[in-house]
Short mmCIF file of C-alpha atoms in Angstrom, two decimals:
data_model
loop_
_atom_site.label_atom_id
_atom_site.label_comp_id
_atom_site.label_asym_id
_atom_site.label_seq_id
_atom_site.Cartn_x
_atom_site.Cartn_y
_atom_site.Cartn_z
CA UNK A 7 16.44 -4.19 -14.24
CA UNK A 8 15.98 -0.62 -15.48
CA UNK A 9 12.22 -0.75 -14.82
CA UNK A 10 12.77 -1.70 -11.15
CA UNK A 11 15.17 1.20 -10.69
CA UNK A 12 12.64 3.58 -12.26
CA UNK A 13 9.90 2.35 -9.88
CA UNK A 14 12.23 2.67 -6.90
CA UNK A 15 13.10 6.27 -7.80
CA UNK A 16 9.42 7.02 -8.38
CA UNK A 17 8.50 5.60 -4.95
CA UNK A 18 11.21 7.72 -3.32
CA UNK A 19 9.85 10.83 -5.02
CA UNK A 20 6.33 9.95 -3.89
CA UNK A 21 7.56 9.50 -0.32
CA UNK A 22 9.26 12.93 -0.45
CA UNK A 23 6.06 14.49 -1.72
CA UNK A 24 4.08 12.75 1.00
CA UNK A 25 6.52 13.82 3.66
CA UNK A 26 6.55 17.45 2.62
CA UNK A 27 2.79 17.75 2.20
CA UNK A 28 1.77 15.91 5.37
CA UNK A 29 4.59 16.59 7.81
CA UNK A 30 3.03 19.71 9.32
CA UNK A 31 -0.33 18.02 9.83
CA UNK A 32 1.33 14.92 11.31
CA UNK A 33 3.26 17.12 13.73
CA UNK A 34 0.13 19.02 14.78
CA UNK A 35 -1.79 15.78 15.37
CA UNK A 36 1.14 14.27 17.28
CA UNK A 37 1.30 17.32 19.52
CA UNK A 38 -2.47 17.29 20.09
CA UNK A 39 -2.72 13.53 20.68
CA UNK A 40 0.62 13.03 22.41
CA UNK A 41 1.57 10.04 20.26
CA UNK A 42 2.97 9.04 16.87
CA UNK A 43 0.74 9.88 13.89
CA UNK A 44 1.42 9.01 10.26
CA UNK A 45 -0.42 10.01 7.10
CA UNK A 46 -0.01 7.99 3.90
CA UNK A 47 -1.62 8.92 0.62
CA UNK A 48 -2.79 6.25 -1.75
CA UNK A 49 -4.20 6.45 -5.25
CA UNK A 50 -7.63 7.07 -3.76
CA UNK A 51 -7.72 8.49 -0.29
CA UNK A 52 -5.15 7.36 2.20
CA UNK A 53 -4.47 6.22 5.74
CA UNK A 54 -4.22 8.10 8.99
CA UNK A 55 -2.50 5.97 11.63
CA UNK A 56 -2.52 6.87 15.32
CA UNK A 57 -0.14 4.70 17.35
CA UNK A 58 -0.82 3.73 20.95
CA UNK A 59 1.39 1.78 23.32
CA UNK A 60 -0.98 0.47 26.00
CA UNK A 61 -4.69 0.20 26.73
CA UNK A 62 -4.41 3.27 28.99
CA UNK A 63 -2.72 5.16 26.16
CA UNK A 64 -5.55 4.19 23.81
CA UNK A 65 -8.16 5.41 26.31
CA UNK A 66 -6.32 8.72 26.72
CA UNK A 67 -6.15 9.24 22.94
CA UNK A 68 -9.83 8.39 22.52
CA UNK A 69 -10.67 10.86 25.30
CA UNK A 70 -8.77 13.56 23.41
CA UNK A 71 -10.54 12.77 20.12
CA UNK A 72 -13.99 12.21 21.66
CA UNK A 73 -14.12 14.48 24.73
#
């Protein structure tokens, strides 16, 4: 359906915009926290996701954020 294709292209453009506008900040946070960080914009606000891989990793990240 033409409408589905239009939405798919629109989503891809939005992802490119997100990637280009947030990549530098994601990279800085990843370097500072030593783990994967993703930023996703939504219509209002967005999400900042900090990934951890073990309880010790979580404690280390929290110690960096809340020294």
